[in-house]
Structure formats: structure tokens, C-alpha cells
Coordinates of N, CA and C in Angstrom, one line a residue:
M6 N -14.8 35.3 -1.0 CA -16.1 34.6 -0.1 C -17.4 35.3 0.0
S7 N -18.4 35.0 -0.4 CA -20.0 35.8 -0.2 C -19.8 36.0 1.3
E8 N -21.0 37.1 1.1 CA -21.0 37.7 2.6 C -21.9 36.6 3.4
R9 N -22.6 36.2 2.6 CA -23.5 35.0 3.1 C -22.7 33.6 3.6
F10 N -21.4 33.5 2.8 CA -20.8 31.8 3.2 C -19.9 32.7 4.4
A11 N -19.6 33.9 4.5 CA -18.6 34.6 5.7 C -19.2 34.0 7.1
K12 N -20.3 34.9 7.2 CA -21.4 34.4 8.2 C -21.6 33.2 8.6
K13 N -21.6 32.1 7.7 CA -21.6 30.7 8.2 C -20.4 30.1 8.3
W14 N -19.4 30.2 7.7 CA -17.8 30.4 8.3 C -17.7 30.5 9.7
E15 N -17.8 31.9 9.9 CA -17.3 32.3 11.2 C -18.3 31.9 12.7
S16 N -20.1 32.1 12.3 CA -20.8 32.1 13.3 C -22.2 31.8 12.8
R17 N -23.1 31.1 13.0 CA -24.5 30.8 12.8 C -25.4 32.2 12.5
R18 N -25.9 32.0 11.5 CA -27.0 32.8 10.8 C -28.2 33.4 12.1
D19 N -28.6 34.2 12.7 CA -29.5 34.3 13.6 C -31.2 34.1 13.3
E20 N -31.0 34.4 11.6 CA -32.6 34.1 11.6 C -32.5 32.6 10.7
E21 N -33.2 31.9 11.5 CA -33.3 30.5 10.7 C -34.8 30.3 11.0
P22 N -35.3 29.7 9.7 CA -36.9 28.8 10.1 C -37.2 28.2 11.5
F23 N -38.2 28.3 11.6 CA -38.6 27.5 13.2 C -38.1 26.3 13.0
T24 N -38.3 25.5 11.7 CA -38.0 24.1 11.9 C -37.0 23.5 12.0
N25 N -35.8 24.6 11.3 CA -34.3 24.4 11.7 C -33.9 24.8 13.2
R26 N -34.5 25.4 13.5 CA -34.2 25.9 14.7 C -34.2 24.6 16.1
I27 N -35.5 23.6 15.5 CA -36.0 22.5 16.0 C -34.6 21.4 16.1
K28 N -34.5 21.2 14.4 CA -33.5 20.6 14.2 C -32.4 20.5 14.8
D29 N -31.9 21.8 14.4 CA -30.4 22.6 15.4 C -30.1 22.1 17.1
A30 N -31.5 22.5 17.7 CA -31.7 22.0 18.9 C -31.0 20.7 19.1
V31 N -31.7 19.6 18.6 CA -31.0 18.4 18.6 C -30.0 18.2 18.3
K32 N -29.1 18.4 17.1 CA -28.0 18.3 16.9 C -27.2 19.6 16.1
P33 N -27.0 20.5 17.1 CA -26.7 21.9 16.2 C -25.4 21.8 15.3
P34 N -25.7 22.1 14.1 CA -24.3 22.3 13.4 C -23.2 23.0 13.6
G35 N -23.6 24.0 13.9 CA -22.6 25.4 14.7 C -21.7 26.0 13.3
P36 N -21.2 27.0 13.7 CA -20.6 27.3 12.6 C -19.5 26.4 12.0
L37 N -19.1 26.7 10.5 CA -18.0 25.6 10.0 C -16.7 25.6 10.8
K38 N -16.0 26.6 10.7 CA -14.6 26.7 10.9 C -14.5 26.4 12.2
P39 N -15.1 26.5 13.3 CA -14.6 25.6 14.9 C -15.3 24.0 14.3
R40 N -16.2 23.9 13.7 CA -16.4 22.5 13.7 C -15.3 21.6 12.6
L41 N -14.8 22.6 11.9 CA -13.7 22.0 10.8 C -12.3 21.8 11.9
D42 N -12.0 22.9 12.8 CA -11.0 23.0 13.9 C -10.9 21.3 14.6
F43 N -11.9 21.1 15.4 CA -12.6 20.4 16.0 C -12.2 19.0 15.1
A44 N -12.5 19.0 13.7 CA -12.3 17.8 13.2 C -11.0 17.3 13.0
V45 N -9.8 18.6 12.8 CA -8.6 18.2 12.7 C -8.1 18.1 13.7
R46 N -8.2 18.5 14.9 CA -8.0 18.4 16.2 C -8.2 16.6 16.2
R47 N -9.2 15.7 15.9 CA -9.7 15.0 16.1 C -8.7 13.4 15.0
I48 N -8.1 14.1 13.9 CA -7.4 13.6 13.3 C -6.1 13.4 13.8
E49 N -5.6 14.4 14.1 CA -4.3 14.6 14.6 C -4.2 13.9 15.8
L50 N -5.5 13.2 16.8 CA -5.3 12.4 17.6 C -5.1 10.9 17.1
Q51 N -5.6 10.9 15.9 CA -5.1 9.6 15.6 C -3.8 9.4 14.7
V52 N -3.4 10.4 14.7 CA -2.2 10.4 14.3 C -0.8 9.9 15.1
Q53 N -1.4 10.8 16.2 CA -0.4 10.4 17.4 C -0.6 9.1 18.0
K54 N -1.8 8.5 17.8 CA -2.0 6.9 18.2 C -1.3 5.9 17.0
L55 N -1.3 6.6 16.0 CA -0.7 5.7 14.6 C 1.1 5.9 15.1
D56 N 1.5 7.1 15.7 CA 2.9 7.2 15.9 C 3.2 6.0 17.2
Q57 N 2.2 6.1 18.0 CA 2.6 5.0 19.1 C 2.9 3.9 18.7
A58 N 1.5 3.3 17.7 CA 1.9 2.2 17.4 C 3.0 1.5 16.3
T59 N 3.5 2.8 15.5 CA 4.6 2.6 14.7 C 5.9 2.5 15.8
D60 N 5.5 3.1 17.0 CA 6.9 2.8 18.1 C 6.6 1.2 18.3
R61 N 5.6 0.8 18.9 CA 5.6 -0.6 19.3 C 5.7 -1.6 18.5
F62 N 5.4 -1.0 16.8 CA 5.8 -2.4 15.8 C 7.7 -2.3 15.7
S63 N 7.9 -1.4 15.8 CA 9.5 -0.8 16.0 C 10.5 -1.9 17.3
Q64 N 10.0 -1.7 17.9 CA 10.3 -2.6 19.2 C 10.1 -4.2 18.8
R65 N 8.9 -4.3 18.3 CA 8.8 -5.5 18.0 C 9.4 -6.5 16.7
D66 N 9.7 -5.9 15.9 CA 10.7 -5.7 14.9 C 12.1 -6.4 15.2
K67 N 12.7 -5.5 16.0 CA 13.9 -5.6 16.8 C 14.0 -6.8 17.6
A68 N 13.0 -7.3 18.4 CA 13.2 -8.4 19.1 C 13.1 -9.6 17.9
I69 N 11.8 -9.9 16.9 CA 12.1 -10.4 15.8 C 13.4 -10.8 15.4
F70 N 13.9 -9.4 14.7 CA 15.4 -9.7 14.0 C 16.3 -10.1 15.0
A71 N 16.1 -9.9 16.2 CA 17.4 -10.8 16.9 C 17.2 -12.1 17.4
K72 N 16.2 -12.4 17.1 CA 15.7 -13.8 16.9 C 16.2 -14.6 15.8
I73 N 16.0 -14.0 14.9 CA 16.3 -14.1 13.5 C 18.0 -14.4 13.1
V74 N 18.7 -13.4 14.2 CA 20.0 -13.6 13.7 C 21.0 -14.7 14.7
D75 N 19.9 -14.9 15.9 CA 20.3 -15.5 16.7 C 20.4 -17.3 16.2
A76 N 19.2 -17.6 15.2 CA 18.8 -18.6 14.7 C 19.8 -19.1 13.4
Y77 N 20.0 -17.9 12.7 CA 20.9 -17.8 11.6 C 22.3 -18.2 12.1
T78 N 22.9 -17.8 13.5 CA 24.2 -17.9 13.7 C 24.3 -19.7 14.5
K79 N 23.3 -20.1 14.5 CA 23.0 -21.4 15.0 C 23.0 -22.5 13.8
H80 N 22.9 -21.6 12.8 CA 22.4 -22.6 11.5 C 20.6 -23.4 11.5
D81 N 20.2 -22.8 12.2 CA 18.9 -23.3 12.6 C 18.1 -22.4 11.6
S82 N 18.2 -23.0 10.4 CA 17.2 -22.2 9.0 C 15.7 -22.5 9.1
A83 N 15.4 -23.6 9.8 CA 13.8 -23.5 10.2 C 13.3 -22.4 10.9
R84 N 14.0 -22.6 11.9 CA 13.2 -21.7 13.1 C 13.7 -20.3 12.5
A85 N 14.9 -19.8 11.8 CA 15.1 -18.4 11.3 C 14.0 -18.0 10.1
N86 N 13.7 -19.2 9.4 CA 12.2 -19.2 8.2 C 11.3 -18.6 9.4
V87 N 11.1 -19.5 10.0 CA 10.0 -19.0 10.9 C 9.7 -17.5 11.3
F88 N 10.4 -17.1 12.0 CA 10.8 -15.8 12.2 C 10.8 -14.5 11.5
A89 N 11.6 -15.1 9.8 CA 11.7 -14.0 9.4 C 10.0 -14.0 8.4
N90 N 9.4 -14.8 8.3 CA 8.2 -14.9 7.5 C 7.1 -14.1 8.8
E91 N 7.4 -14.4 10.3 CA 6.6 -12.8 11.0 C 7.2 -11.8 11.2
L92 N 8.3 -11.9 11.0 CA 8.8 -10.1 10.5 C 8.3 -9.6 9.4
A93 N 8.4 -10.3 8.4 CA 7.7 -9.9 7.1 C 6.2 -9.5 7.6
E94 N 5.4 -10.0 8.0 CA 4.2 -9.5 8.2 C 4.1 -8.1 9.5
V95 N 5.1 -8.5 10.1 CA 5.5 -7.2 11.2 C 5.5 -5.6 10.3
R96 N 6.3 -6.1 9.2 CA 6.6 -4.8 8.6 C 6.2 -4.4 7.5
K97 N 5.4 -5.3 7.3 CA 4.1 -5.0 6.4 C 3.2 -4.3 6.8
M98 N 2.7 -4.6 8.5 CA 1.8 -3.8 9.3 C 2.2 -2.2 9.6
S99 N 3.6 -2.3 10.0 CA 4.1 -1.2 10.1 C 4.3 -0.2 8.6
K100 N 4.3 -1.0 7.7 CA 4.0 0.2 6.3 C 2.7 0.8 6.3
L101 N 2.1 -0.4 6.7 CA 0.2 0.1 6.3 C 0.3 1.3 7.7
I102 N 0.5 1.2 8.6 CA 0.5 2.1 9.6 C 1.3 3.3 9.0
M103 N 2.3 3.6 8.9 CA 3.1 4.7 8.5 C 2.5 5.3 7.2
N104 N 2.2 4.6 6.3 CA 1.3 5.0 5.3 C 0.0 5.8 5.6
A105 N -0.9 5.0 6.3 CA -1.9 6.2 7.1 C -1.6 7.0 7.5
K106 N -0.3 7.3 8.6 CA -0.2 8.2 9.5 C 0.3 9.4 8.5
L107 N 1.2 9.3 7.5 CA 1.5 10.3 6.5 C 0.4 11.0 5.7
A108 N -0.6 9.8 5.1 CA -1.6 10.5 4.4 C -2.5 11.4 5.5
L109 N -2.8 11.4 7.0 CA -3.3 11.6 7.6 C -2.8 12.9 8.1
E110 N -1.3 12.9 7.9 CA -1.0 14.3 8.4 C -0.8 15.5 7.3
Q111 N -1.3 15.1 5.7 CA -1.3 15.6 4.8 C -2.5 16.2 4.6
I112 N -3.6 15.6 5.1 CA -4.8 16.1 5.5 C -4.9 17.3 6.0
T113 N -4.0 16.9 7.5 CA -4.3 18.3 8.3 C -3.6 19.5 7.9
L114 N -2.8 19.2 7.2 CA -1.8 20.2 6.8 C -3.0 21.2 5.6
R115 N -3.2 20.4 5.1 CA -4.5 21.0 3.9 C -6.0 21.7 4.7
L116 N -6.0 20.8 6.0 CA -7.3 21.6 6.7 C -7.0 23.0 6.9
R117 N -5.8 22.6 7.8 CA -5.5 23.7 8.4 C -5.5 25.0 8.1
T118 N -5.0 25.0 6.6 CA -4.9 26.1 5.6 C -6.5 26.5 5.1
V119 N -7.1 25.7 5.0 CA -8.5 25.8 4.6 C -9.7 26.6 5.5
S120 N -8.7 26.3 7.0 CA -9.6 27.1 8.1 C -8.9 28.4 8.2
E121 N -8.2 29.1 7.1 CA -8.1 30.1 7.3 C -8.2 30.8 6.0
L122 N -8.4 30.1 5.0 CA -8.6 30.8 3.2 C -9.9 30.4 2.9
G123 N -10.8 29.7 3.7 CA -11.9 29.3 3.6 C -12.2 28.7 2.3
D124 N -11.3 27.8 1.5 CA -11.5 27.3 0.5 C -11.9 25.9 0.9
V125 N -13.2 26.0 1.1 CA -13.6 24.7 2.1 C -13.8 23.4 0.9
V126 N -14.7 23.6 -0.1 CA -15.4 22.7 -0.7 C -14.1 21.9 -1.4
S127 N -13.3 22.3 -2.1 CA -12.2 22.0 -3.2 C -11.5 21.4 -2.3
T128 N -11.2 21.5 -1.0 CA -10.1 20.7 -0.4 C -10.7 19.6 0.6
L129 N -12.1 19.9 1.2 CA -12.5 18.9 1.9 C -12.8 17.4 1.1
G130 N -13.2 17.8 -0.4 CA -13.5 16.6 -1.1 C -12.3 15.3 -1.4
P131 N -11.1 16.1 -1.4 CA -10.0 14.8 -1.5 C -9.9 14.4 0.0
A132 N -9.8 15.0 0.9 CA -9.5 14.8 2.2 C -10.5 13.8 2.7
V133 N -11.7 13.8 2.4 CA -13.0 13.0 2.6 C -12.6 11.6 2.3
G134 N -11.8 11.6 0.6 CA -11.8 10.5 0.0 C -10.4 10.0 0.3
V135 N -9.6 10.6 1.0 CA -8.4 10.0 2.0 C -8.7 9.3 2.9
L136 N -9.8 9.8 3.9 CA -10.2 9.5 4.9 C -10.8 7.9 4.8
R137 N -11.4 7.9 3.8 CA -12.3 6.8 3.7 C -10.9 5.8 3.0
S138 N -10.0 5.8 2.3 CA -9.2 4.9 2.2 C -8.4 4.5 3.3
V139 N -7.9 5.2 4.3 CA -7.2 5.1 5.3 C -8.0 4.2 6.3
R140 N -9.2 4.8 6.3 CA -10.3 3.8 7.3 C -10.5 2.6 6.8
S141 N -10.5 2.2 5.6 CA -10.6 0.9 5.3 C -9.2 0.0 5.2
G142 N -8.2 1.0 5.1 CA -7.0 0.2 5.3 C -6.3 -0.3 6.6
L143 N -7.0 0.6 7.5 CA -6.5 0.2 9.4 C -7.3 -0.6 9.7
G144 N -8.7 -0.9 8.8 CA -9.6 -2.0 9.4 C -9.1 -3.2 10.1
S145 N -8.5 -4.0 9.6 CA -7.9 -5.1 10.2 C -6.7 -4.9 11.2
V146 N -6.2 -3.8 11.1 CA -5.3 -3.4 12.3 C -5.7 -2.6 13.5
F147 N -6.5 -1.5 13.3 CA -7.0 -0.5 14.1 C -8.3 -0.6 14.2
P148 N -9.5 -1.4 14.8 CA -10.5 -1.7 14.4 C -10.9 0.2 15.1
E149 N -10.5 0.5 16.2 CA -10.8 1.9 16.7 C -10.7 2.9 16.1
A150 N -9.6 2.9 15.3 CA -9.3 4.0 14.6 C -10.2 3.9 13.1
E151 N -10.9 2.7 12.6 CA -11.6 2.8 11.7 C -12.7 3.2 12.1
N152 N -13.4 3.3 13.3 CA -14.8 3.8 13.7 C -14.3 5.3 14.0
E153 N -13.4 5.4 14.5 CA -13.3 7.1 14.9 C -13.1 8.0 13.3
L154 N -12.2 7.3 12.2 CA -12.1 8.2 10.9 C -13.6 8.1 10.2
G155 N -14.5 7.1 10.6 CA -15.5 7.1 10.0 C -16.7 8.3 10.2
E156 N -16.6 8.5 11.7 CA -17.2 9.7 12.1 C -16.4 10.8 11.6
I157 N -15.3 11.1 11.6 CA -14.6 12.0 10.9 C -15.1 12.7 9.6
G158 N -15.1 11.3 8.9 CA -15.5 11.2 7.6 C -17.0 12.2 7.1
N159 N -17.4 11.3 8.2 CA -19.0 12.0 8.4 C -18.9 13.6 8.5
M160 N -18.3 13.5 9.5 CA -18.0 15.2 9.7 C -17.7 15.8 8.9
L161 N -16.9 15.7 7.9 CA -16.1 16.7 7.1 C -16.7 16.9 5.8
S162 N -17.6 15.3 5.7 CA -18.7 15.8 4.4 C -20.0 16.5 4.7
G163 N -20.5 16.5 6.1 CA -21.4 17.2 6.5 C -21.0 19.2 6.4
I164 N -19.4 18.9 6.8 CA -18.9 20.5 6.3 C -19.1 21.0 5.1
M165 N -18.6 20.3 4.4 CA -18.3 20.2 2.7 C -20.0 20.5 2.4
I166 N -21.0 19.9 2.6 CA -22.0 20.1 2.0 C -22.5 21.3 2.4
E167 N -22.7 21.6 3.4 CA -22.8 22.9 3.8 C -22.7 24.2 3.7
A168 N -21.1 24.1 3.0 CA -20.2 25.1 2.4 C -20.4 25.3 0.9
G169 N -20.9 24.1 0.5 CA -21.3 24.3 -0.8 C -22.5 25.0 -1.0
Q170 N -23.2 24.5 -0.3 CA -24.5 25.3 -0.5 C -24.2 26.8 -0.1
G171 N -23.4 27.3 1.1 CA -23.3 28.5 1.3 C -22.7 29.7 0.4
S172 N -21.6 28.9 -0.4 CA -21.0 29.3 -1.4 C -21.3 29.5 -2.7
G173 N -22.0 28.5 -2.9 CA -22.7 28.4 -4.3 C -21.8 27.5 -5.2
M174 N -20.5 26.5 -4.7 CA -20.0 25.8 -5.7 C -20.0 24.6 -5.2
T175 N -19.8 23.9 -6.6 CA -19.8 22.4 -6.5 C -19.0 21.7 -7.0
L176 N -18.5 20.6 -6.5 CA -17.5 19.5 -6.7 C -17.3 19.1 -8.0
N177 N -15.9 18.8 -8.4 CA -15.7 18.2 -9.6 C -15.3 16.9 -8.8
F178 N -15.6 15.9 -9.1 CA -15.5 14.3 -8.7 C -14.4 14.1 -9.5
D179 N -14.0 14.5 -10.7 CA -12.9 13.7 -11.2 C -11.9 14.2 -10.4
A180 N -11.9 15.7 -10.4 CA -10.3 16.2 -9.8 C -10.5 16.0 -8.4
V181 N -11.6 15.7 -8.0 CA -11.3 15.5 -6.5 C -10.6 13.8 -6.2
N182 N -11.4 12.8 -7.2 CA -10.4 11.4 -7.0 C -8.9 11.7 -7.3
E183 N -8.6 12.6 -8.3 CA -7.2 12.8 -8.9 C -6.3 13.2 -7.7
D184 N -6.9 14.4 -7.0 CA -6.1 14.6 -5.8 C -5.7 13.8 -4.5
A185 N -7.1 13.3 -4.6 CA -6.6 12.0 -3.0 C -5.8 11.1 -3.6
S186 N -5.9 10.6 -5.0 CA -5.0 9.4 -5.2 C -3.6 9.9 -5.1
K187 N -3.1 11.5 -5.8 CA -1.9 11.8 -5.4 C -1.6 11.9 -4.1
I188 N -2.1 12.0 -3.0 CA -1.9 12.2 -1.7 C -1.4 10.9 -1.0
L189 N -2.6 9.8 -1.5 CA -2.5 8.7 -1.1 C -0.8 8.0 -1.5
V190 N -0.9 8.0 -3.0 CA 0.2 7.5 -3.7 C 1.9 8.2 -3.1
E191 N 1.7 9.5 -2.9 CA 3.1 10.0 -2.3 C 3.4 9.5 -0.9
A192 N 1.7 9.5 -0.1 CA 2.1 8.9 1.4 C 2.8 7.4 1.3
A193 N 2.2 6.4 0.3 CA 2.7 5.5 0.0 C 4.4 5.3 -0.3
T194 N 4.3 5.9 -1.1 CA 6.2 6.4 -1.7 C 7.0 6.5 -0.2
V195 N 6.8 7.6 0.3 CA 7.2 8.0 1.7 C 7.7 6.7 2.6
A196 N 6.5 6.2 2.7 CA 6.2 5.2 3.5 C 7.3 4.2 3.5
E197 N 7.4 4.0 2.2 CA 7.8 2.5 1.8 C 9.4 2.8 2.0
Q198 N 10.1 4.4 1.7 CA 11.0 4.6 1.8 C 11.6 4.7 3.2
K199 N 10.8 5.0 4.1 CA 11.0 5.0 5.7 C 11.0 3.9 5.8
I200 N 10.3 3.0 5.8 CA 10.5 1.5 6.4 C 11.9 0.8 6.1
K201 N 12.4 1.2 5.1 CA 13.6 0.7 4.3 C 14.7 1.3 5.3
D202 N 14.8 2.5 5.2 CA 15.7 3.3 6.2 C 15.6 2.8 7.7
K203 N 14.6 2.5 8.0 CA 14.4 2.4 9.6 C 14.9 0.9 9.9
F204 N 14.5 -0.1 9.0 CA 14.6 -1.3 9.3 C 15.9 -2.0 8.8
P205 N 16.6 -2.8 9.2 CA 17.6 -3.4 8.7 C 17.3 -4.4 7.8
D206 N 17.8 -4.9 6.8 CA 17.6 -6.2 5.9 C 18.3 -7.2 6.5
L207 N 17.4 -8.2 6.2 CA 17.6 -9.6 6.8 C 18.7 -10.5 6.3
P208 N 19.4 -11.4 7.0 CA 20.8 -11.9 6.4 C 20.7 -12.4 5.2
P209 N 21.9 -12.7 4.5 CA 21.9 -13.4 3.4 C 21.1 -14.6 3.2
G210 N 20.3 -14.9 2.3 CA 19.6 -16.5 2.2 C 17.9 -16.4 2.9
M211 N 18.1 -15.5 4.0 CA 16.6 -15.3 4.6 C 15.5 -14.8 3.6
P212 N 13.9 -15.0 3.8 CA 13.1 -15.0 3.0 C 12.7 -13.4 3.2
S213 N 13.0 -12.6 1.9 CA 12.9 -11.0 2.1 C 11.5 -10.8 2.4
S214 N 11.4 -9.3 3.1 CA 10.2 -8.9 3.8 C 9.6 -7.8 2.9
P215 N 8.1 -7.8 2.4 CA 7.4 -7.2 1.7 C 7.4 -6.0 1.4
V216 N 8.5 -5.2 1.9 CA 8.6 -3.6 2.2 C 8.8 -3.5 0.8
S217 N 9.5 -4.0 0.0 CA 9.7 -3.6 -1.6 C 8.8 -4.4 -2.8
Q218 N 8.2 -5.3 -2.2 CA 6.8 -6.2 -3.0 C 5.6 -5.9 -2.6
A219 N 5.3 -5.2 -1.4 CA 4.0 -5.5 -0.9 C 2.9 -4.4 -1.9
D220 N 1.7 -5.1 -2.1 CA 1.1 -4.4 -2.9 C 0.2 -3.2 -2.1
K221 N 0.1 -2.2 -3.0 CA -0.5 -1.1 -2.6 C -1.3 -1.2 -1.3
T222 N -0.9 -0.2 -0.2 CA -2.2 -0.4 1.0 C -3.1 -0.1 0.8
F223 N -3.3 1.3 0.3 CA -5.1 1.7 0.4 C -5.5 1.1 -1.0

């Protein structure tokens, strides 16, 4: 890590052009490492909110499943089918949320490492790509998370640009996109298995949930 980048990583340089000082006074960029740590904390907060949402959907799943069993035992197939379709949508959203949560957890693990190693540019590229995918996937379910993840993505993009300028590194966009895709695919695979393990199967003859048939979430 160059001396110039090291200074930018830990603290701001003392000597800056006058125009930059004016700009920084309005919106100070600050040292990269504390800003990256702050972004990580914001992502972790979103992970906690998604965790809470997963618990809410789990309770809703149990309630609907009980109604399906009740209708099924009373041979009320029409009512059972209505609840089964509702349950399928709940499980679809549960999978989406869990997928997003797992992807964000992978990002935080990587960013925690980069805050120690300083390998900023090559790590932030895929992280920003994952954030954008997760953000678009959550738009219909959690609009507040969509906005927050958008702000975090912009923050990380700014840090990545400054880090690239300070270290002389450039992004390999093919490698960035491939790395981001691997993170998302892994998260989707784990999420699907977790949903299967967590929620019971429907009684025989009921419409199946979209857990094993759902399109890719992101």
C-alpha cells in the first residue's frame, strides 16, 4: 500500500487545494477507513431489520399453514387452496428476504476484511454490485430498505473511486461482475435450502409453494 494511499486510508491529508477545502467543508469526505466502517454498520443494521422481517413472515407462515390443515381436515378444498396460494406468496417473499440477508452478510464479511487489509477497490466493486441487486429485489417488499441500500451503495462507490485514485488501482469489471454473481448465486442457494428446512411441506394434493420452482430472486 503506497504511502499516499495509507495516509488517505487512515486520515485526511493536511495539504489540500483551497477549492477542495471549501468543497469538503460542505460535504467532508473524511478518511476512507472510518467511512467504510460506517457503511458496514449501516449494512449490518439492514441485516437486523431483514432478520426481524424473517421472524414476522415465519409467524405468518405458521398461522396460514394451520388454516390450511384445518380446511384440509374438513375437506374444504376450495378454502384450503385459497390459503395454500397465500402461503406460497408468503414463502416466496420469505425466500427473497432471506436471500437478501445472506447476500448482505457476505458483503459485511468482505468489507470487515478490507478495513484491515486495505484491498479496497477489488472488494468494493462486487459489494456495490450486490447492493444494487439486493436493493432492486427488495423494492416491492421493503421500500425503506431500498432507499437505505441505495445511499450505502453511493457511499461505497465514492470510497471506491477515491481509493482507486489514491492507490492507482483500476477496476476489472468482468471480474467484478463475476464475483458479485457468485455471491448472489451462493446466497440464493443457501436461502432456498433454509426455506425448505424451516417450513413444513403442504398436505398432499395442495398447490406446492414456489420454494423449489421460484425464479431467481435478484
